[in-house]
Amino acid sequence: MTFRKRKKQHPLPPVEETAGTFTIVDGEDYLDEIFENDMRISRSFSHFQLSEEEYKENYGRVIRELSATGEHKFFVAIDRYGRYLGHVWICLKIDTVDFVPSAYILDIETLFPRIGIGGALLNRAEEWAHEMGAKKVSLRVDLKNPARTWYAKKGYSERAVIMEKLL
Amino acid sequence: MTFRKRKKQHPLPPVEETAGTFTIVDGEDYLDEIFENDMRISRSFSHFQLSEEEYKENYGRVIRELSATGEHKFFVAIDRYGRYLGHVWICLKIDTVDFVPSAYILDIETLFPRIGIGGALLNRAEEWAHEMGAKKVSLRVDLKNPARTWYAKKGYSERAVIMEKLL
């Protein structure tokens, strides 16, 4: 009895090297990677100290609450091996101030900056929103987040402020 | 057969004259007045031209979508005859950035300015939120809305901006 020798599998090049040539595809098959990355990154924006357990539980509740209304769409950037490089999460709703169909960018994240992944994801999200009949795209960005100037370059203007008071 | 003479009902003084001595009470019995006033006032904030029909339909969808998640509470200011003078609509959620229980002021409106109704409504909403375990209160205010400085005086600081782009 002989065994067919199994073809040796070449290891893939590290994703840092392949990220430069990315494509944007529907993100529904990448929800695990999307929320894994988002959960890790989002924590750094919180102004509160939370235990690991408390953060995970509340993060899950936020995702469920955000998902409960509107029509949701995900796009991901992938390398040529289909590996996750970044995502955008967009949601269609009636805007609470303008009362027209609007798209809300709930989240946009990339593993690697400055190679155009974020811009390509944003473009794809805007295209989709336009096809779906949205009249505008809105998003929230923290006052000190450098993304604020990035969005301004992409044609976004400031409409409102979020104010808050600790209790 | 005699009819008991019906006591002549004195007309109430106009609400403009009675608004000065108001009280804050639970708003659940005043939802009709709340949404009637809100629907009228909110339209002035829209940057889009909407037909009456379109506005009413989309306003209804916004209210349903906002009501779908979180724990909601209303307070109203009333005069001594129980007449509506203003309201606050507050909602408890896990904050999407800080991941702690938070309160969101969805709406605060008064029929008459400068007699302290808004401040009293805001105080009551904050007290309720604190009792309910919220760690902070958030709200959105348009960049050019004079309420922005009013909220600053009430202890609110600016945390984020809402940016948007027309499609």
JSON list of C-alpha atoms in Angstrom, two decimals, chain B residues 1-163:
[
{"chain": "B", "resi": 1, "resn": "MET", "atom": "CA", "xyz": [-89.35, 68.16, 35.88]},
{"chain": "B", "resi": 2, "resn": "THR", "atom": "CA", "xyz": [-86.50, 70.54, 36.46]},
{"chain": "B", "resi": 3, "resn": "PHE", "atom": "CA", "xyz": [-83.03, 70.66, 35.08]},
{"chain": "B", "resi": 4, "resn": "ARG", "atom": "CA", "xyz": [-80.22, 71.51, 37.36]},
{"chain": "B", "resi": 5, "resn": "LYS", "atom": "CA", "xyz": [-78.63, 74.57, 35.93]},
{"chain": "B", "resi": 6, "resn": "ARG", "atom": "CA", "xyz": [-75.21, 73.70, 34.65]},
{"chain": "B", "resi": 7, "resn": "LYS", "atom": "CA", "xyz": [-72.55, 75.71, 36.34]},
{"chain": "B", "resi": 8, "resn": "LYS", "atom": "CA", "xyz": [-71.11, 78.15, 33.88]},
{"chain": "B", "resi": 9, "resn": "GLN", "atom": "CA", "xyz": [-67.54, 77.20, 33.08]},
{"chain": "B", "resi": 10, "resn": "HIS", "atom": "CA", "xyz": [-65.10, 80.05, 33.28]},
{"chain": "B", "resi": 11, "resn": "PRO", "atom": "CA", "xyz": [-62.74, 80.10, 30.33]},
{"chain": "B", "resi": 12, "resn": "LEU", "atom": "CA", "xyz": [-59.17, 79.38, 31.36]},
{"chain": "B", "resi": 13, "resn": "PRO", "atom": "CA", "xyz": [-56.67, 82.21, 31.16]},
{"chain": "B", "resi": 14, "resn": "PRO", "atom": "CA", "xyz": [-54.42, 81.98, 28.09]},
{"chain": "B", "resi": 15, "resn": "VAL", "atom": "CA", "xyz": [-51.48, 79.67, 28.53]},
{"chain": "B", "resi": 16, "resn": "GLU", "atom": "CA", "xyz": [-49.06, 82.57, 27.89]},
{"chain": "B", "resi": 17, "resn": "GLU", "atom": "CA", "xyz": [-50.20, 84.05, 31.20]},
{"chain": "B", "resi": 18, "resn": "THR", "atom": "CA", "xyz": [-50.04, 80.85, 33.24]},
{"chain": "B", "resi": 19, "resn": "ALA", "atom": "CA", "xyz": [-46.76, 79.40, 31.90]},
{"chain": "B", "resi": 20, "resn": "GLY", "atom": "CA", "xyz": [-44.70, 81.21, 34.53]},
{"chain": "B", "resi": 21, "resn": "THR", "atom": "CA", "xyz": [-45.71, 78.83, 37.31]},
{"chain": "B", "resi": 22, "resn": "PHE", "atom": "CA", "xyz": [-45.09, 75.44, 35.83]},
{"chain": "B", "resi": 23, "resn": "THR", "atom": "CA", "xyz": [-44.43, 72.02, 37.27]},
{"chain": "B", "resi": 24, "resn": "ILE", "atom": "CA", "xyz": [-42.57, 69.05, 35.79]},
{"chain": "B", "resi": 25, "resn": "VAL", "atom": "CA", "xyz": [-44.45, 65.75, 35.71]},
{"chain": "B", "resi": 26, "resn": "ASP", "atom": "CA", "xyz": [-44.23, 62.37, 33.98]},
{"chain": "B", "resi": 27, "resn": "GLY", "atom": "CA", "xyz": [-45.02, 62.85, 30.33]},
{"chain": "B", "resi": 28, "resn": "GLU", "atom": "CA", "xyz": [-46.63, 59.56, 29.39]},
{"chain": "B", "resi": 29, "resn": "ASP", "atom": "CA", "xyz": [-50.14, 61.08, 29.50]},
{"chain": "B", "resi": 30, "resn": "TYR", "atom": "CA", "xyz": [-49.07, 63.87, 27.17]},
{"chain": "B", "resi": 31, "resn": "LEU", "atom": "CA", "xyz": [-47.66, 61.92, 24.22]},
{"chain": "B", "resi": 32, "resn": "ASP", "atom": "CA", "xyz": [-50.18, 63.43, 21.79]},
{"chain": "B", "resi": 33, "resn": "GLU", "atom": "CA", "xyz": [-49.15, 66.99, 22.66]},
{"chain": "B", "resi": 34, "resn": "ILE", "atom": "CA", "xyz": [-45.47, 66.02, 22.72]},
{"chain": "B", "resi": 35, "resn": "PHE", "atom": "CA", "xyz": [-45.40, 64.56, 19.23]},
{"chain": "B", "resi": 36, "resn": "GLU", "atom": "CA", "xyz": [-47.75, 67.16, 17.81]},
{"chain": "B", "resi": 37, "resn": "ASN", "atom": "CA", "xyz": [-45.42, 69.93, 18.97]},
{"chain": "B", "resi": 38, "resn": "ASP", "atom": "CA", "xyz": [-42.30, 68.03, 18.04]},
{"chain": "B", "resi": 39, "resn": "MET", "atom": "CA", "xyz": [-43.55, 67.28, 14.53]},
{"chain": "B", "resi": 40, "resn": "ARG", "atom": "CA", "xyz": [-44.32, 70.93, 13.97]},
{"chain": "B", "resi": 41, "resn": "ILE", "atom": "CA", "xyz": [-41.01, 72.26, 15.31]},
{"chain": "B", "resi": 42, "resn": "SER", "atom": "CA", "xyz": [-38.69, 69.57, 13.94]},
{"chain": "B", "resi": 43, "resn": "ARG", "atom": "CA", "xyz": [-39.54, 70.36, 10.36]},
{"chain": "B", "resi": 44, "resn": "SER", "atom": "CA", "xyz": [-37.81, 73.73, 10.60]},
{"chain": "B", "resi": 45, "resn": "PHE", "atom": "CA", "xyz": [-34.47, 71.96, 11.19]},
{"chain": "B", "resi": 46, "resn": "SER", "atom": "CA", "xyz": [-34.55, 69.96, 7.97]},
{"chain": "B", "resi": 47, "resn": "HIS", "atom": "CA", "xyz": [-32.24, 71.10, 5.18]},
{"chain": "B", "resi": 48, "resn": "PHE", "atom": "CA", "xyz": [-34.48, 69.41, 2.61]},
{"chain": "B", "resi": 49, "resn": "GLN", "atom": "CA", "xyz": [-37.74, 70.48, 1.01]},
{"chain": "B", "resi": 50, "resn": "LEU", "atom": "CA", "xyz": [-40.34, 67.85, 1.80]},
{"chain": "B", "resi": 51, "resn": "SER", "atom": "CA", "xyz": [-44.01, 67.68, 0.94]},
{"chain": "B", "resi": 52, "resn": "GLU", "atom": "CA", "xyz": [-46.41, 67.61, 3.88]},
{"chain": "B", "resi": 53, "resn": "GLU", "atom": "CA", "xyz": [-47.22, 63.96, 3.19]},
{"chain": "B", "resi": 54, "resn": "GLU", "atom": "CA", "xyz": [-43.59, 62.88, 2.82]},
{"chain": "B", "resi": 55, "resn": "TYR", "atom": "CA", "xyz": [-42.59, 64.74, 5.96]},
{"chain": "B", "resi": 56, "resn": "LYS", "atom": "CA", "xyz": [-45.36, 63.18, 8.04]},
{"chain": "B", "resi": 57, "resn": "GLU", "atom": "CA", "xyz": [-44.56, 59.68, 6.83]},
{"chain": "B", "resi": 58, "resn": "ASN", "atom": "CA", "xyz": [-40.83, 60.03, 7.42]},
{"chain": "B", "resi": 59, "resn": "TYR", "atom": "CA", "xyz": [-41.35, 61.74, 10.76]},
{"chain": "B", "resi": 60, "resn": "GLY", "atom": "CA", "xyz": [-43.42, 58.73, 11.84]},
{"chain": "B", "resi": 61, "resn": "ARG", "atom": "CA", "xyz": [-40.69, 56.34, 10.72]},
{"chain": "B", "resi": 62, "resn": "VAL", "atom": "CA", "xyz": [-38.04, 58.28, 12.65]},
{"chain": "B", "resi": 63, "resn": "ILE", "atom": "CA", "xyz": [-40.11, 58.16, 15.83]},
{"chain": "B", "resi": 64, "resn": "ARG", "atom": "CA", "xyz": [-40.71, 54.41, 15.44]},
{"chain": "B", "resi": 65, "resn": "GLU", "atom": "CA", "xyz": [-37.02, 53.76, 14.75]},
{"chain": "B", "resi": 66, "resn": "LEU", "atom": "CA", "xyz": [-35.90, 55.84, 17.71]},
{"chain": "B", "resi": 67, "resn": "SER", "atom": "CA", "xyz": [-38.41, 54.08, 19.95]},
{"chain": "B", "resi": 68, "resn": "ALA", "atom": "CA", "xyz": [-37.30, 50.60, 18.86]},
{"chain": "B", "resi": 69, "resn": "THR", "atom": "CA", "xyz": [-34.26, 50.37, 21.14]},
{"chain": "B", "resi": 70, "resn": "GLY", "atom": "CA", "xyz": [-33.39, 51.60, 24.60]},
{"chain": "B", "resi": 71, "resn": "GLU", "atom": "CA", "xyz": [-35.52, 52.56, 27.56]},
{"chain": "B", "resi": 72, "resn": "HIS", "atom": "CA", "xyz": [-37.55, 55.72, 27.00]},
{"chain": "B", "resi": 73, "resn": "LYS", "atom": "CA", "xyz": [-38.88, 58.36, 29.34]},
{"chain": "B", "resi": 74, "resn": "PHE", "atom": "CA", "xyz": [-40.81, 61.58, 28.88]},
{"chain": "B", "resi": 75, "resn": "PHE", "atom": "CA", "xyz": [-41.30, 64.53, 31.19]},
{"chain": "B", "resi": 76, "resn": "VAL", "atom": "CA", "xyz": [-43.52, 67.50, 30.52]},
{"chain": "B", "resi": 77, "resn": "ALA", "atom": "CA", "xyz": [-43.84, 70.96, 31.98]},
{"chain": "B", "resi": 78, "resn": "ILE", "atom": "CA", "xyz": [-47.47, 71.87, 32.65]},
{"chain": "B", "resi": 79, "resn": "ASP", "atom": "CA", "xyz": [-49.22, 74.96, 33.92]},
{"chain": "B", "resi": 80, "resn": "ARG", "atom": "CA", "xyz": [-51.58, 74.90, 36.93]},
{"chain": "B", "resi": 81, "resn": "TYR", "atom": "CA", "xyz": [-54.44, 73.76, 34.70]},
{"chain": "B", "resi": 82, "resn": "GLY", "atom": "CA", "xyz": [-52.42, 70.77, 33.48]},
{"chain": "B", "resi": 83, "resn": "ARG", "atom": "CA", "xyz": [-51.74, 72.28, 30.08]},
{"chain": "B", "resi": 84, "resn": "TYR", "atom": "CA", "xyz": [-48.65, 71.29, 28.11]},
{"chain": "B", "resi": 85, "resn": "LEU", "atom": "CA", "xyz": [-45.79, 73.83, 28.06]},
{"chain": "B", "resi": 86, "resn": "GLY", "atom": "CA", "xyz": [-42.83, 71.75, 26.92]},
{"chain": "B", "resi": 87, "resn": "HIS", "atom": "CA", "xyz": [-41.23, 68.34, 27.09]},
{"chain": "B", "resi": 88, "resn": "VAL", "atom": "CA", "xyz": [-38.05, 66.32, 27.22]},
{"chain": "B", "resi": 89, "resn": "TRP", "atom": "CA", "xyz": [-37.62, 62.89, 25.66]},
{"chain": "B", "resi": 90, "resn": "ILE", "atom": "CA", "xyz": [-34.76, 60.85, 27.07]},
{"chain": "B", "resi": 91, "resn": "CYS", "atom": "CA", "xyz": [-33.53, 57.38, 26.22]},
{"chain": "B", "resi": 92, "resn": "LEU", "atom": "CA", "xyz": [-31.19, 54.98, 28.03]},
{"chain": "B", "resi": 93, "resn": "LYS", "atom": "CA", "xyz": [-28.75, 52.99, 25.92]},
{"chain": "B", "resi": 94, "resn": "ILE", "atom": "CA", "xyz": [-25.25, 51.63, 26.02]},
{"chain": "B", "resi": 95, "resn": "ASP", "atom": "CA", "xyz": [-23.16, 54.42, 24.53]},
{"chain": "B", "resi": 96, "resn": "THR", "atom": "CA", "xyz": [-21.73, 53.47, 21.13]},
{"chain": "B", "resi": 97, "resn": "VAL", "atom": "CA", "xyz": [-18.34, 54.98, 21.89]},
{"chain": "B", "resi": 98, "resn": "ASP", "atom": "CA", "xyz": [-17.84, 54.71, 25.64]},
{"chain": "B", "resi": 99, "resn": "PHE", "atom": "CA", "xyz": [-19.68, 51.41, 26.12]},
{"chain": "B", "resi": 100, "resn": "VAL", "atom": "CA", "xyz": [-21.25, 52.47, 29.42]},
{"chain": "B", "resi": 101, "resn": "PRO", "atom": "CA", "xyz": [-24.96, 52.95, 30.25]},
{"chain": "B", "resi": 102, "resn": "SER", "atom": "CA", "xyz": [-25.80, 56.43, 28.98]},
{"chain": "B", "resi": 103, "resn": "ALA", "atom": "CA", "xyz": [-28.77, 58.66, 28.50]},
{"chain": "B", "resi": 104, "resn": "TYR", "atom": "CA", "xyz": [-29.49, 60.39, 25.24]},
{"chain": "B", "resi": 105, "resn": "ILE", "atom": "CA", "xyz": [-31.63, 63.52, 25.15]},
{"chain": "B", "resi": 106, "resn": "LEU", "atom": "CA", "xyz": [-33.58, 62.89, 21.97]},
{"chain": "B", "resi": 107, "resn": "ASP", "atom": "CA", "xyz": [-35.63, 66.03, 22.16]},
{"chain": "B", "resi": 108, "resn": "ILE", "atom": "CA", "xyz": [-36.23, 69.01, 24.41]},
{"chain": "B", "resi": 109, "resn": "GLU", "atom": "CA", "xyz": [-38.71, 71.71, 23.47]},
{"chain": "B", "resi": 110, "resn": "THR", "atom": "CA", "xyz": [-40.70, 74.43, 25.16]},
{"chain": "B", "resi": 111, "resn": "LEU", "atom": "CA", "xyz": [-43.49, 76.68, 23.98]},
{"chain": "B", "resi": 112, "resn": "PHE", "atom": "CA", "xyz": [-42.09, 79.69, 25.83]},
{"chain": "B", "resi": 113, "resn": "PRO", "atom": "CA", "xyz": [-38.45, 80.68, 26.15]},
{"chain": "B", "resi": 114, "resn": "ARG", "atom": "CA", "xyz": [-36.60, 82.36, 29.02]},
{"chain": "B", "resi": 115, "resn": "ILE", "atom": "CA", "xyz": [-38.80, 81.29, 31.93]},
{"chain": "B", "resi": 116, "resn": "GLY", "atom": "CA", "xyz": [-36.72, 78.29, 32.93]},
{"chain": "B", "resi": 117, "resn": "ILE", "atom": "CA", "xyz": [-38.87, 75.52, 31.51]},
{"chain": "B", "resi": 118, "resn": "GLY", "atom": "CA", "xyz": [-36.09, 74.02, 29.40]},
{"chain": "B", "resi": 119, "resn": "GLY", "atom": "CA", "xyz": [-33.62, 74.06, 32.29]},
{"chain": "B", "resi": 120, "resn": "ALA", "atom": "CA", "xyz": [-36.12, 72.43, 34.64]},
{"chain": "B", "resi": 121, "resn": "LEU", "atom": "CA", "xyz": [-36.88, 69.71, 32.08]},
{"chain": "B", "resi": 122, "resn": "LEU", "atom": "CA", "xyz": [-33.18, 69.08, 31.53]},
{"chain": "B", "resi": 123, "resn": "ASN", "atom": "CA", "xyz": [-32.55, 68.82, 35.29]},
{"chain": "B", "resi": 124, "resn": "ARG", "atom": "CA", "xyz": [-35.38, 66.34, 35.70]},
{"chain": "B", "resi": 125, "resn": "ALA", "atom": "CA", "xyz": [-34.12, 64.25, 32.79]},
{"chain": "B", "resi": 126, "resn": "GLU", "atom": "CA", "xyz": [-30.60, 64.21, 34.23]},
{"chain": "B", "resi": 127, "resn": "GLU", "atom": "CA", "xyz": [-31.90, 63.21, 37.69]},
{"chain": "B", "resi": 128, "resn": "TRP", "atom": "CA", "xyz": [-33.89, 60.35, 36.15]},
{"chain": "B", "resi": 129, "resn": "ALA", "atom": "CA", "xyz": [-30.90, 59.19, 34.08]},
{"chain": "B", "resi": 130, "resn": "HIS", "atom": "CA", "xyz": [-28.69, 59.24, 37.17]},
{"chain": "B", "resi": 131, "resn": "GLU", "atom": "CA", "xyz": [-31.23, 57.24, 39.19]},
{"chain": "B", "resi": 132, "resn": "MET", "atom": "CA", "xyz": [-31.37, 54.73, 36.34]},
{"chain": "B", "resi": 133, "resn": "GLY", "atom": "CA", "xyz": [-27.61, 54.19, 36.47]},
{"chain": "B", "resi": 134, "resn": "ALA", "atom": "CA", "xyz": [-26.51, 56.22, 33.45]},
{"chain": "B", "resi": 135, "resn": "LYS", "atom": "CA", "xyz": [-22.91, 57.41, 33.60]},
{"chain": "B", "resi": 136, "resn": "LYS", "atom": "CA", "xyz": [-23.41, 60.35, 31.26]},
{"chain": "B", "resi": 137, "resn": "VAL", "atom": "CA", "xyz": [-25.94, 62.26, 29.18]},
{"chain": "B", "resi": 138, "resn": "SER", "atom": "CA", "xyz": [-25.40, 62.92, 25.47]},
{"chain": "B", "resi": 139, "resn": "LEU", "atom": "CA", "xyz": [-27.21, 65.00, 22.93]},
{"chain": "B", "resi": 140, "resn": "ARG", "atom": "CA", "xyz": [-26.85, 66.28, 19.40]},
{"chain": "B", "resi": 141, "resn": "VAL", "atom": "CA", "xyz": [-27.17, 69.93, 18.54]},
{"chain": "B", "resi": 142, "resn": "ASP", "atom": "CA", "xyz": [-26.81, 71.59, 15.14]},
{"chain": "B", "resi": 143, "resn": "LEU", "atom": "CA", "xyz": [-23.65, 73.70, 14.78]},
{"chain": "B", "resi": 144, "resn": "LYS", "atom": "CA", "xyz": [-25.54, 76.96, 14.41]},
{"chain": "B", "resi": 145, "resn": "ASN", "atom": "CA", "xyz": [-28.24, 76.25, 16.96]},
{"chain": "B", "resi": 146, "resn": "PRO", "atom": "CA", "xyz": [-28.07, 78.80, 19.84]},
{"chain": "B", "resi": 147, "resn": "ALA", "atom": "CA", "xyz": [-28.85, 75.89, 22.19]},
{"chain": "B", "resi": 148, "resn": "ARG", "atom": "CA", "xyz": [-25.18, 74.96, 21.82]},
{"chain": "B", "resi": 149, "resn": "THR", "atom": "CA", "xyz": [-24.11, 77.74, 24.19]},
{"chain": "B", "resi": 150, "resn": "TRP", "atom": "CA", "xyz": [-27.10, 77.06, 26.43]},
{"chain": "B", "resi": 151, "resn": "TYR", "atom": "CA", "xyz": [-25.99, 73.43, 26.88]},
{"chain": "B", "resi": 152, "resn": "ALA", "atom": "CA", "xyz": [-22.41, 74.56, 27.52]},
{"chain": "B", "resi": 153, "resn": "LYS", "atom": "CA", "xyz": [-23.71, 76.68, 30.42]},
{"chain": "B", "resi": 154, "resn": "LYS", "atom": "CA", "xyz": [-25.52, 73.61, 31.73]},
{"chain": "B", "resi": 155, "resn": "GLY", "atom": "CA", "xyz": [-22.24, 71.73, 31.96]},
{"chain": "B", "resi": 156, "resn": "TYR", "atom": "CA", "xyz": [-22.18, 69.96, 28.61]},
{"chain": "B", "resi": 157, "resn": "SER", "atom": "CA", "xyz": [-18.93, 69.75, 26.66]},
{"chain": "B", "resi": 158, "resn": "GLU", "atom": "CA", "xyz": [-18.38, 68.94, 23.02]},
{"chain": "B", "resi": 159, "resn": "ARG", "atom": "CA", "xyz": [-17.20, 65.43, 22.33]},
{"chain": "B", "resi": 160, "resn": "ALA", "atom": "CA", "xyz": [-17.73, 64.69, 18.64]},
{"chain": "B", "resi": 161, "resn": "VAL", "atom": "CA", "xyz": [-18.98, 66.15, 15.40]},
{"chain": "B", "resi": 162, "resn": "ILE", "atom": "CA", "xyz": [-21.55, 64.85, 12.98]},
{"chain": "B", "resi": 163, "resn": "MET", "atom": "CA", "xyz": [-20.24, 65.24, 9.45]}
]
